[in-house]
PDB file of C-alpha atoms and ligand atoms in Angstrom:
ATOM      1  CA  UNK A   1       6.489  13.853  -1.839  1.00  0.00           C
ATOM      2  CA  UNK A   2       2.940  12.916  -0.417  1.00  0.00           C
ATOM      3  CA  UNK A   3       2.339  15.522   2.369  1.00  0.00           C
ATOM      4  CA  UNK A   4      -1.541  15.729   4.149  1.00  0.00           C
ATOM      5  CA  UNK A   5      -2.470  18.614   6.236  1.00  0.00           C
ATOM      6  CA  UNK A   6      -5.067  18.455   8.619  1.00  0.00           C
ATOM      7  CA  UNK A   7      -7.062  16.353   7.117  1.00  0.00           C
ATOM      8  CA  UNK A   8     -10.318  14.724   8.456  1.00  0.00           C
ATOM      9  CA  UNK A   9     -12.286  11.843   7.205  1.00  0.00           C
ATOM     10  CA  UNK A  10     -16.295  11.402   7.730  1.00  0.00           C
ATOM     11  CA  UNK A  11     -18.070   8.525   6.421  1.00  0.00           C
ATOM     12  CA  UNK A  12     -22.173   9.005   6.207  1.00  0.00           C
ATOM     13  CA  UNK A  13     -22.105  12.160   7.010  1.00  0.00           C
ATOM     14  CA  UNK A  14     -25.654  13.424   8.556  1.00  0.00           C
ATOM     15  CA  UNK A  15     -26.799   9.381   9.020  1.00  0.00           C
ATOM     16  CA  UNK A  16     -26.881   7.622  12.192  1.00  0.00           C
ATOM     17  CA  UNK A  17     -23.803   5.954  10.904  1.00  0.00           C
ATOM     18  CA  UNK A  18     -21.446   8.569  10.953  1.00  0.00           C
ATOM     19  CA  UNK A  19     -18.523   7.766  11.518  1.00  0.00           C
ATOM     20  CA  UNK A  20     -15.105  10.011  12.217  1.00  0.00           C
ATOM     21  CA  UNK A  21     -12.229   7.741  10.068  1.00  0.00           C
ATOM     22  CA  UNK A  22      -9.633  10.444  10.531  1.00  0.00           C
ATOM     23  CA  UNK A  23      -9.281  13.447  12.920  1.00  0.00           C
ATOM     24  CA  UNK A  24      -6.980  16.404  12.025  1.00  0.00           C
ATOM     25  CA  UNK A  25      -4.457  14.095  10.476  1.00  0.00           C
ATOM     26  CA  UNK A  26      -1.174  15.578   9.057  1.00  0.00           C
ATOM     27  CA  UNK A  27       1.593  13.540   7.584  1.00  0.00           C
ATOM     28  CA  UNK A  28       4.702  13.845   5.508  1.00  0.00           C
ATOM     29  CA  UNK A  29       5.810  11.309   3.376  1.00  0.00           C
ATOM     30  CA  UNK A  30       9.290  11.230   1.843  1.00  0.00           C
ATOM     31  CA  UNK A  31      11.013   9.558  -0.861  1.00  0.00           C
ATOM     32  CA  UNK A  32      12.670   6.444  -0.460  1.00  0.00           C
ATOM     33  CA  UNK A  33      12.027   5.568   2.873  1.00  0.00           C
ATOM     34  CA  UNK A  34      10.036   2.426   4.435  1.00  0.00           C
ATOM     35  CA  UNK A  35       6.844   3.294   6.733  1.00  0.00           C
ATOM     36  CA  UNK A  36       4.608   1.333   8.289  1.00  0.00           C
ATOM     37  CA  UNK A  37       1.046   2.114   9.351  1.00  0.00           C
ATOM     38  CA  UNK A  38       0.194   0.466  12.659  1.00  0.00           C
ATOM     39  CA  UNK A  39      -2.976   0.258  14.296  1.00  0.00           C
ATOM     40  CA  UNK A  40      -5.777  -1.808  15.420  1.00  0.00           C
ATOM     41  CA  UNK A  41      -8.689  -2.767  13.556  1.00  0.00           C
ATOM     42  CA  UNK A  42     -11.178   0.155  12.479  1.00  0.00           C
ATOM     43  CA  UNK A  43      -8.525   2.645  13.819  1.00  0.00           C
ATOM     44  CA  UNK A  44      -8.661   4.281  10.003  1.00  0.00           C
ATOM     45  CA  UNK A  45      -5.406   2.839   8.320  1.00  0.00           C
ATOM     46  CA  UNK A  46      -7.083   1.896   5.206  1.00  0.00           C
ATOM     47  CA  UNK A  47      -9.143   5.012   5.067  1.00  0.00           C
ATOM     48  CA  UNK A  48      -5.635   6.936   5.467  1.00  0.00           C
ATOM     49  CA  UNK A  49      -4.026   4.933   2.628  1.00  0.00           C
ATOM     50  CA  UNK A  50      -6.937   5.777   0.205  1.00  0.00           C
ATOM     51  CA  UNK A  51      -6.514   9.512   1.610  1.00  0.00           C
ATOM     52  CA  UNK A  52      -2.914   9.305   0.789  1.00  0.00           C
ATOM     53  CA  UNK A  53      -3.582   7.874  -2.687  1.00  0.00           C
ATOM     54  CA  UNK A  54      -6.197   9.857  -3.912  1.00  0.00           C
ATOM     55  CA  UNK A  55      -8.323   6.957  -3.950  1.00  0.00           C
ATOM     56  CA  UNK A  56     -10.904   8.864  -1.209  1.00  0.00           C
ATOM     57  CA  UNK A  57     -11.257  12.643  -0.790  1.00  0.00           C
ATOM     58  CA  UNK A  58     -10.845  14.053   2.680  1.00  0.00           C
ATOM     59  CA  UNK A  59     -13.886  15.479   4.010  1.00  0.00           C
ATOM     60  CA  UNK A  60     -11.966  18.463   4.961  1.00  0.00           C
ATOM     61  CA  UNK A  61      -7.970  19.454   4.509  1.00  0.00           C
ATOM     62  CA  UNK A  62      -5.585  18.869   1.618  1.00  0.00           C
ATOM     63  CA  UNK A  63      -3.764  15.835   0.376  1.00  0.00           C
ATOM     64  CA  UNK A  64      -0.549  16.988  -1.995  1.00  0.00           C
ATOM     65  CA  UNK A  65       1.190  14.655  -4.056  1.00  0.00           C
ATOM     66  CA  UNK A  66       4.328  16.567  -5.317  1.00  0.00           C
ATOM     67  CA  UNK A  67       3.066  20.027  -4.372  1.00  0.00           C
ATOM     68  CA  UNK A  68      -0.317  19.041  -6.084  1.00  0.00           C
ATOM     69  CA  UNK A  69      -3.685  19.019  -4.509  1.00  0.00           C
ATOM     70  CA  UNK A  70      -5.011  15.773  -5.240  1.00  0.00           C
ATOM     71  CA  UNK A  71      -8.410  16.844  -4.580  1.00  0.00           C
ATOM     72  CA  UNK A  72      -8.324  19.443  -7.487  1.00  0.00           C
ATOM     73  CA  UNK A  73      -6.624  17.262 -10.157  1.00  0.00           C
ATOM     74  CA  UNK A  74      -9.135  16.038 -12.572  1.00  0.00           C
ATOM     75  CA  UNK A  75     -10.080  12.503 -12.312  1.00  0.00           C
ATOM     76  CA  UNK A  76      -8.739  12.159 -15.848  1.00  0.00           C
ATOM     77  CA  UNK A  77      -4.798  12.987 -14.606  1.00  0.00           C
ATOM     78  CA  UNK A  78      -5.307  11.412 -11.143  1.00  0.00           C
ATOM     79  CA  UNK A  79      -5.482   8.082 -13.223  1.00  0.00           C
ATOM     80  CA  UNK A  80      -2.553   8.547 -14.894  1.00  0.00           C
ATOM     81  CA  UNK A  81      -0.852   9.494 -11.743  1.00  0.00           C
ATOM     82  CA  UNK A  82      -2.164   6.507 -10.129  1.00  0.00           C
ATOM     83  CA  UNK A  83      -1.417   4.173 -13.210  1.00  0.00           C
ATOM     84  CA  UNK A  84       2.460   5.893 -13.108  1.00  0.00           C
ATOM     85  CA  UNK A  85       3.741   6.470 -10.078  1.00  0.00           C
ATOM     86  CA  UNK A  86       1.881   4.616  -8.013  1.00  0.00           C
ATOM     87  CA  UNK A  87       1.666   0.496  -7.087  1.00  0.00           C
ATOM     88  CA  UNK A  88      -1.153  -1.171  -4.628  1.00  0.00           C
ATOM     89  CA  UNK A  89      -0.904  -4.235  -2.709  1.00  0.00           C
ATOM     90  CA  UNK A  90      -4.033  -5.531  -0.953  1.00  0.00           C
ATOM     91  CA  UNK A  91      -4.931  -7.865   1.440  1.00  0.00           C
ATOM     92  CA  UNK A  92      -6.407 -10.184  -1.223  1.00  0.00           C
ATOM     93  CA  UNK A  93      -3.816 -10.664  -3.867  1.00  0.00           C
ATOM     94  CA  UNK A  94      -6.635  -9.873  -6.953  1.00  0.00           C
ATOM     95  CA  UNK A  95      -4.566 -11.464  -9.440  1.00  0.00           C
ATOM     96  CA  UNK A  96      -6.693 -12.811 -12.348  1.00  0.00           C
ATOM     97  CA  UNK A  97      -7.202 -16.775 -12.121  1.00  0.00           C
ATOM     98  CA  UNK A  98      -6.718 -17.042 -15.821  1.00  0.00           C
ATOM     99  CA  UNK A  99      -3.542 -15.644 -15.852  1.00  0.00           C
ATOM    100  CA  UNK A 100      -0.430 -17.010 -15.267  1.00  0.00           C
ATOM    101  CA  UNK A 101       2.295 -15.290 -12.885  1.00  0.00           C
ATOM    102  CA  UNK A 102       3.779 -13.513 -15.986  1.00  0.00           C
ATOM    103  CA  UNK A 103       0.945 -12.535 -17.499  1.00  0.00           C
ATOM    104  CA  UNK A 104      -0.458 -11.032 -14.103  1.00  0.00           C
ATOM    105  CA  UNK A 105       2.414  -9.082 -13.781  1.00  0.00           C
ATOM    106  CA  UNK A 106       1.801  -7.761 -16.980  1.00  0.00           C
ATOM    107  CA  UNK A 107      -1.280  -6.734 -16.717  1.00  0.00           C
ATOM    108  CA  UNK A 108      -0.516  -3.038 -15.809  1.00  0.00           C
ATOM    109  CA  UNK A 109       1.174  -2.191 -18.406  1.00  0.00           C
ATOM    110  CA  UNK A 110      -1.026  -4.092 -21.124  1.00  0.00           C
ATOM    111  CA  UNK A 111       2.375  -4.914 -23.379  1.00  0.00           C
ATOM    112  CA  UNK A 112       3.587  -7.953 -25.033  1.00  0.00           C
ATOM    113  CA  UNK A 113       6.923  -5.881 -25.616  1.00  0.00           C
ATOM    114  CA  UNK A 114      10.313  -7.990 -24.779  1.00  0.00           C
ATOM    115  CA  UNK A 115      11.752  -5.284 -23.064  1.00  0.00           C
ATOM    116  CA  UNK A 116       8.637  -5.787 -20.812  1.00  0.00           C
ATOM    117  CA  UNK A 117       8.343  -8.989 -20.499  1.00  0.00           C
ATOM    118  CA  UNK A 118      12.178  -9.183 -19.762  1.00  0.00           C
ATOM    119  CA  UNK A 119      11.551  -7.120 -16.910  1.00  0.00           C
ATOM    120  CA  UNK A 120       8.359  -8.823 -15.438  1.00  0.00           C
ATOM    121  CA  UNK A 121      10.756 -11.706 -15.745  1.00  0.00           C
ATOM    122  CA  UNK A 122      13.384 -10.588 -13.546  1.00  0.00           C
ATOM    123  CA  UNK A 123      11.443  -9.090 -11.005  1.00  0.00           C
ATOM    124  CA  UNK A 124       9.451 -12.734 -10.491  1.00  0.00           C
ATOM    125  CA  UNK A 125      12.693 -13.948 -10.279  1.00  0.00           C
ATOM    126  CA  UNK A 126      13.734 -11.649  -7.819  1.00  0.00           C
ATOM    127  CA  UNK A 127      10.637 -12.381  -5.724  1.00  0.00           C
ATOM    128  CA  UNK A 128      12.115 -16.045  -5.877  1.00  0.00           C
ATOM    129  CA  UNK A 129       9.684 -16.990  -8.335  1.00  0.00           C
ATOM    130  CA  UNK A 130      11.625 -18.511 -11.175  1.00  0.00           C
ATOM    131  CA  UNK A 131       9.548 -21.504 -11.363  1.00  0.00           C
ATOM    132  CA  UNK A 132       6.254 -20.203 -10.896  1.00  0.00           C
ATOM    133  CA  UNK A 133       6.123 -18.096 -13.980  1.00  0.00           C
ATOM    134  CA  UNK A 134       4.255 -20.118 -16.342  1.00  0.00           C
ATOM    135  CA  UNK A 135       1.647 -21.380 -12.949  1.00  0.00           C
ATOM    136  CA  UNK A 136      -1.664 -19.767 -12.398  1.00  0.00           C
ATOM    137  CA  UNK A 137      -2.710 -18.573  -9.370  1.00  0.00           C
ATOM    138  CA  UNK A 138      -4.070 -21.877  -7.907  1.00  0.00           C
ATOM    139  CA  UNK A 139      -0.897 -24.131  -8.533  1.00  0.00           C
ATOM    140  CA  UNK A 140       0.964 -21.364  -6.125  1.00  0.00           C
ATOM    141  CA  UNK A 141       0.651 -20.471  -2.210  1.00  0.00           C
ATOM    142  CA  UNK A 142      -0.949 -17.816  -0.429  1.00  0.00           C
ATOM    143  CA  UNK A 143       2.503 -16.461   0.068  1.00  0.00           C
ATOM    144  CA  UNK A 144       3.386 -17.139  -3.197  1.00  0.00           C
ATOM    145  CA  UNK A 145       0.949 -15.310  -5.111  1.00  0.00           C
ATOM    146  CA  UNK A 146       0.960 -12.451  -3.037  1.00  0.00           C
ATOM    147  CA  UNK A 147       4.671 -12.488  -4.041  1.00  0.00           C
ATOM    148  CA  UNK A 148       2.959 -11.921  -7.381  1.00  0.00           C
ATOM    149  CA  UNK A 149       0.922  -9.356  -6.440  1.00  0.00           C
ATOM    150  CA  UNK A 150       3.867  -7.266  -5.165  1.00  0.00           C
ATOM    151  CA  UNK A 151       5.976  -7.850  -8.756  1.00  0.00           C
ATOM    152  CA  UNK A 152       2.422  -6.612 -10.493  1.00  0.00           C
ATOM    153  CA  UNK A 153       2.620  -3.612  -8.148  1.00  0.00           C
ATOM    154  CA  UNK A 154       6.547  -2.484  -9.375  1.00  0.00           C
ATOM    155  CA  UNK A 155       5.922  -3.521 -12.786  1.00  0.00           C
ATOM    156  CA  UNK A 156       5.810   0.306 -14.057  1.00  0.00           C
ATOM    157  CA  UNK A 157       8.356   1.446 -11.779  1.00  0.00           C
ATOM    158  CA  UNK A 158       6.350   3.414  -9.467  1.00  0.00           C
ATOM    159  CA  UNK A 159       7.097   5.970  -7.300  1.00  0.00           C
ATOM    160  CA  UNK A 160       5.172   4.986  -4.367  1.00  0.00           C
ATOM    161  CA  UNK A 161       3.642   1.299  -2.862  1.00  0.00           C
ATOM    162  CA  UNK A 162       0.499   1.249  -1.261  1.00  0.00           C
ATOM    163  CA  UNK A 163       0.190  -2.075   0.703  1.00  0.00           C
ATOM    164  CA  UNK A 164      -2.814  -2.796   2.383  1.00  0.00           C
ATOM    165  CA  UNK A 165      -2.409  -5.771   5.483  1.00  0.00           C
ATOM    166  CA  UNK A 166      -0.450  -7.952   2.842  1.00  0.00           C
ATOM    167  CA  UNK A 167       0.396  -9.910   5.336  1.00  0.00           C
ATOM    168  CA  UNK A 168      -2.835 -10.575   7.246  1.00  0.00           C
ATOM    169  CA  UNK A 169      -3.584 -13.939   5.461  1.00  0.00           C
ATOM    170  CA  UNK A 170      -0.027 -15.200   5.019  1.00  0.00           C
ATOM    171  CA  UNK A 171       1.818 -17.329   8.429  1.00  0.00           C
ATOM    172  CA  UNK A 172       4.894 -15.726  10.339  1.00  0.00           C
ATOM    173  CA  UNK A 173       7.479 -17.092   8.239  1.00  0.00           C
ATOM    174  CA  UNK A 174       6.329 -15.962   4.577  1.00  0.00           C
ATOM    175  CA  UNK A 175       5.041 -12.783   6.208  1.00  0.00           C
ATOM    176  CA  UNK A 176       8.400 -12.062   6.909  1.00  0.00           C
ATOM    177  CA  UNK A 177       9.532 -13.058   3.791  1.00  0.00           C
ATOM    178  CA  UNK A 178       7.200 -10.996   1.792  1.00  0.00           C
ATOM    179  CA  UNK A 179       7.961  -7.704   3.870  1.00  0.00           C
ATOM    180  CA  UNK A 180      11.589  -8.987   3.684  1.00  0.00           C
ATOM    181  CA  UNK A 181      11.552  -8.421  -0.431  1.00  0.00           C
ATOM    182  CA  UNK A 182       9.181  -5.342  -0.308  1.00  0.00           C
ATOM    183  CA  UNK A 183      13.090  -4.143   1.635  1.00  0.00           C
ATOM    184  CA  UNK A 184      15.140  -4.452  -1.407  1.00  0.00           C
ATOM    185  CA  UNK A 185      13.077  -1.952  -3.099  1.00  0.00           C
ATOM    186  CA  UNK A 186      12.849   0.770  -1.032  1.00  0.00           C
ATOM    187  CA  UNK A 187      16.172   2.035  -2.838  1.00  0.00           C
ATOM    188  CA  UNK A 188      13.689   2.401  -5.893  1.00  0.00           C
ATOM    189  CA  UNK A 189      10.231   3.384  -4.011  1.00  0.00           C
ATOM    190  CA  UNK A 190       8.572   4.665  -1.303  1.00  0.00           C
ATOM    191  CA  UNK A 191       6.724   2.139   0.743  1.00  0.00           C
ATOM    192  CA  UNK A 192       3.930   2.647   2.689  1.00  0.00           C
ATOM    193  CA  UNK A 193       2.540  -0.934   4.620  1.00  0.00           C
ATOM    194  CA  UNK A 194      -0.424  -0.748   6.600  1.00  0.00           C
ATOM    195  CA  UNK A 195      -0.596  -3.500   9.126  1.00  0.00           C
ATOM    196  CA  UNK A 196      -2.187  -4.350  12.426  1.00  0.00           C
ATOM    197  CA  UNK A 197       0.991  -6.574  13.395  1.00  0.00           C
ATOM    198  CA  UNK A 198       3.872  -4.946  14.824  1.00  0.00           C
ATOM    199  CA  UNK A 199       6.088  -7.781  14.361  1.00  0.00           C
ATOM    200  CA  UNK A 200       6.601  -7.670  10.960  1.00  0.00           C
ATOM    201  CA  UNK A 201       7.574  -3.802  10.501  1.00  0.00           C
ATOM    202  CA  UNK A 202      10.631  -4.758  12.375  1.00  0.00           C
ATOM    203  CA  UNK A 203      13.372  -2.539  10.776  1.00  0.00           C
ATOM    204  CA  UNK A 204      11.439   0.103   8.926  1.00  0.00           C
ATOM    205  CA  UNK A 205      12.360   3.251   8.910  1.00  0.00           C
ATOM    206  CA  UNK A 206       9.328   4.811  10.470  1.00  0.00           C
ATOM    207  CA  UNK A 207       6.201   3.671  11.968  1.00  0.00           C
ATOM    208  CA  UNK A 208       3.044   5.707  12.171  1.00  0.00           C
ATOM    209  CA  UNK A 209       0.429   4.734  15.087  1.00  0.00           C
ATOM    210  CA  UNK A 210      -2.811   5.564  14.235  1.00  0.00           C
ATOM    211  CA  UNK A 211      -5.578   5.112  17.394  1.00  0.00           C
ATOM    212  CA  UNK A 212      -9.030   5.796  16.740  1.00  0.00           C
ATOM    213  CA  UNK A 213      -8.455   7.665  13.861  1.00  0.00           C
ATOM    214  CA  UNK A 214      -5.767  10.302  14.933  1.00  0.00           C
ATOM    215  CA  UNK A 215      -2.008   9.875  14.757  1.00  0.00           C
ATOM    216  CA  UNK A 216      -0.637   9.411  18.302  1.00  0.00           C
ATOM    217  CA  UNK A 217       3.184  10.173  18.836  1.00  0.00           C
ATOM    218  CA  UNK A 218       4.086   7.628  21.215  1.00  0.00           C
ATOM    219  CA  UNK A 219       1.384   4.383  22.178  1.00  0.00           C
ATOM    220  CA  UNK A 220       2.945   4.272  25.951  1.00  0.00           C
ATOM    221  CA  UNK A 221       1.858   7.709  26.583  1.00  0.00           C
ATOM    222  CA  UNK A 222      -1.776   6.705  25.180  1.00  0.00           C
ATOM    223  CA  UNK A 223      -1.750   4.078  27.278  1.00  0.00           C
ATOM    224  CA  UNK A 224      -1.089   5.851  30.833  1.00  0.00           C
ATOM    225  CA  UNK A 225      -3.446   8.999  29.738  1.00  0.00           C
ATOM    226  CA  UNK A 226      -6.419   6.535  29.051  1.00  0.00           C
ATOM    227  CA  UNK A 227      -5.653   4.450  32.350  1.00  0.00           C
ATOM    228  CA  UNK A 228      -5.350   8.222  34.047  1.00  0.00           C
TER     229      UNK A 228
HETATM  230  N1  ADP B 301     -17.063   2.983   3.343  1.00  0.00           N
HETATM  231  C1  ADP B 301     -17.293   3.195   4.652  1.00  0.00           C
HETATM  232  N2  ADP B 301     -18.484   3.687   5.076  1.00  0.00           N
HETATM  233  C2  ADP B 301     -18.716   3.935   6.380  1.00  0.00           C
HETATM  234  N3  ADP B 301     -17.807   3.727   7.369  1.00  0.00           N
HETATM  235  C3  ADP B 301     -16.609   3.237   7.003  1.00  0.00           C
HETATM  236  C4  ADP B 301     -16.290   2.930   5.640  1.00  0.00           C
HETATM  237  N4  ADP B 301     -15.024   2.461   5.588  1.00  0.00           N
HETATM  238  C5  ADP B 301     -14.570   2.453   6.865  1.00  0.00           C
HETATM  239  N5  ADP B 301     -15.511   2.921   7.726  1.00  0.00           N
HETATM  240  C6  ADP B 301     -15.357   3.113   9.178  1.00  0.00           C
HETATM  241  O1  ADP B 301     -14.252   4.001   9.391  1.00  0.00           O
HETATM  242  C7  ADP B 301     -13.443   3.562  10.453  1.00  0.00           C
HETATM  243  C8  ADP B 301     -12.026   3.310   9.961  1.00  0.00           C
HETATM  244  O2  ADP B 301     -12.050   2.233   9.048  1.00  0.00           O
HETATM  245  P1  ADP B 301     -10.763   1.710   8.267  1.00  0.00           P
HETATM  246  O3  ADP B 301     -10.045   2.877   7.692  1.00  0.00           O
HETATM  247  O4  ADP B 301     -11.203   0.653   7.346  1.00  0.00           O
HETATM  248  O5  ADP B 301      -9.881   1.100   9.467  1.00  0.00           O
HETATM  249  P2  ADP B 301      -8.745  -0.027   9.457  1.00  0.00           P
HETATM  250  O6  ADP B 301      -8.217  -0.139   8.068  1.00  0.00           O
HETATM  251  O7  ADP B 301      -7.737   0.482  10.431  1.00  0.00           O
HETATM  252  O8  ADP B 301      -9.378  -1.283   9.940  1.00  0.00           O
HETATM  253  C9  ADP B 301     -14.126   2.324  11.028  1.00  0.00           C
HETATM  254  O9  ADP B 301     -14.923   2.733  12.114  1.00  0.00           O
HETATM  255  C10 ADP B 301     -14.977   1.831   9.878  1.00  0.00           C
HETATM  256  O10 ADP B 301     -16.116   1.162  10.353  1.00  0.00           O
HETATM  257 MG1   MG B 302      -8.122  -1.760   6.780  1.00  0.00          MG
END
């Protein structure tokens, strides 16, 4: 469904900060299926989330969502795509402190319908959030309200979830937790979780290692070529 082809990434191009994000990247992404973006800090996971998303433009090569160059759709449509089918996760949770849980959740589809609010319901309670409807983002936990975050994200059913080190700020055990419940929906969604931290994409169904900006099959082999 999301397919990239040789696609490279410059920041500043022409400065004396120019910087090579993504080398000759090419990537299929199917439906339904759990992948996780590993790599160290810098290495370009971000940058190949916003590539995948339409959020950034490649500097060169194609990004296709559903056979459609992303780069080509007006900025109009790419919105509505974005608004649709897909759902972000980032690091910080961004949830707006004068909100409550529910309303939060809400906020993406800017409804006060009961069918709506019925289902912004049961996906908080899903997330094991049953109590902390009615709280506002400081009465919960950092694990909590990222919990939050991810119900805002499959509010509108989307196709795809972008989730950006969602874990980086939480401890081991609601890490787990939160990856845990991203799971259940795979059935419904694609998820895509970027992450410097191995341990928690334990039982995805595919893990991309990104190095320096290119995709590298297998880290071992990396390893013994650099010590080489
Ligand atoms: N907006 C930007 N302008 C210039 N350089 C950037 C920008 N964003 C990221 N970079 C650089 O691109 C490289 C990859 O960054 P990023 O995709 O954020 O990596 P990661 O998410 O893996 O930490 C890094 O060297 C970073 O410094
Ligand atoms: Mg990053």
């Amino acid at each position: 469904m999301i397919k990239i082809e040789n696609v490279n990434l410059i920041y500043d191009i022409g400065k004396e900060t120019e910087t090579y994000a993504l080398k000759n990247i090419d990537l299929n992404i199917r439906e339904n299926k759990f992948y996780g973006i590993l790599g160290p800090s810098g290495s370009g996971k971000s940058s190949l989330l916003y590539i995948l998303s339409g959020l950034k433009k490649p500097s060169s090569g194609k990004a296709l969502y559903n056979g459609d160059d992303l780069n080509k759709i007006k900025n109009k449509e790419l919105s509505i795509i974005r608004s649709n089918d897909f759902g972000f996760v980032f690091q910080r949770h961004f949830l707006l402190d004068y909100l409550t849980s529910l309303q939060n959740v809400l906020v993406p589809l800017n409804s006060n319908r009961n069918e709506d609010i019925n289902r912004a319901m049961s996906l908080l309670k899903d997330l094991g959030l049953e109590k902390e409807m009615n709280k506002m983002p400081f009465q919960m936990s950092g694990g909590q309200r990222q919990r939050v975050a991810i119900a805002r994200a499959l509010i509108n059913k989307p196709k795809v979830i972008f989730a950006d080190e969602i874990t980086a700020s939480l401890d081991h055990k609601n890490a787990f937790e939160v990856m845990k419940i991203l799971k259940k929906y795979k059935k419904e969604t694609t998820i895509i979780v970027v992450t410097h931290d191995e341990s928690i994409l334990e039982g995805v169904d595919e893990i991309i290692n990104i190095w320096d900006g290119s995709i590298i099959e297998d880290k071992k082999k990396l390893v013994n070529s650099c010590s080489k």
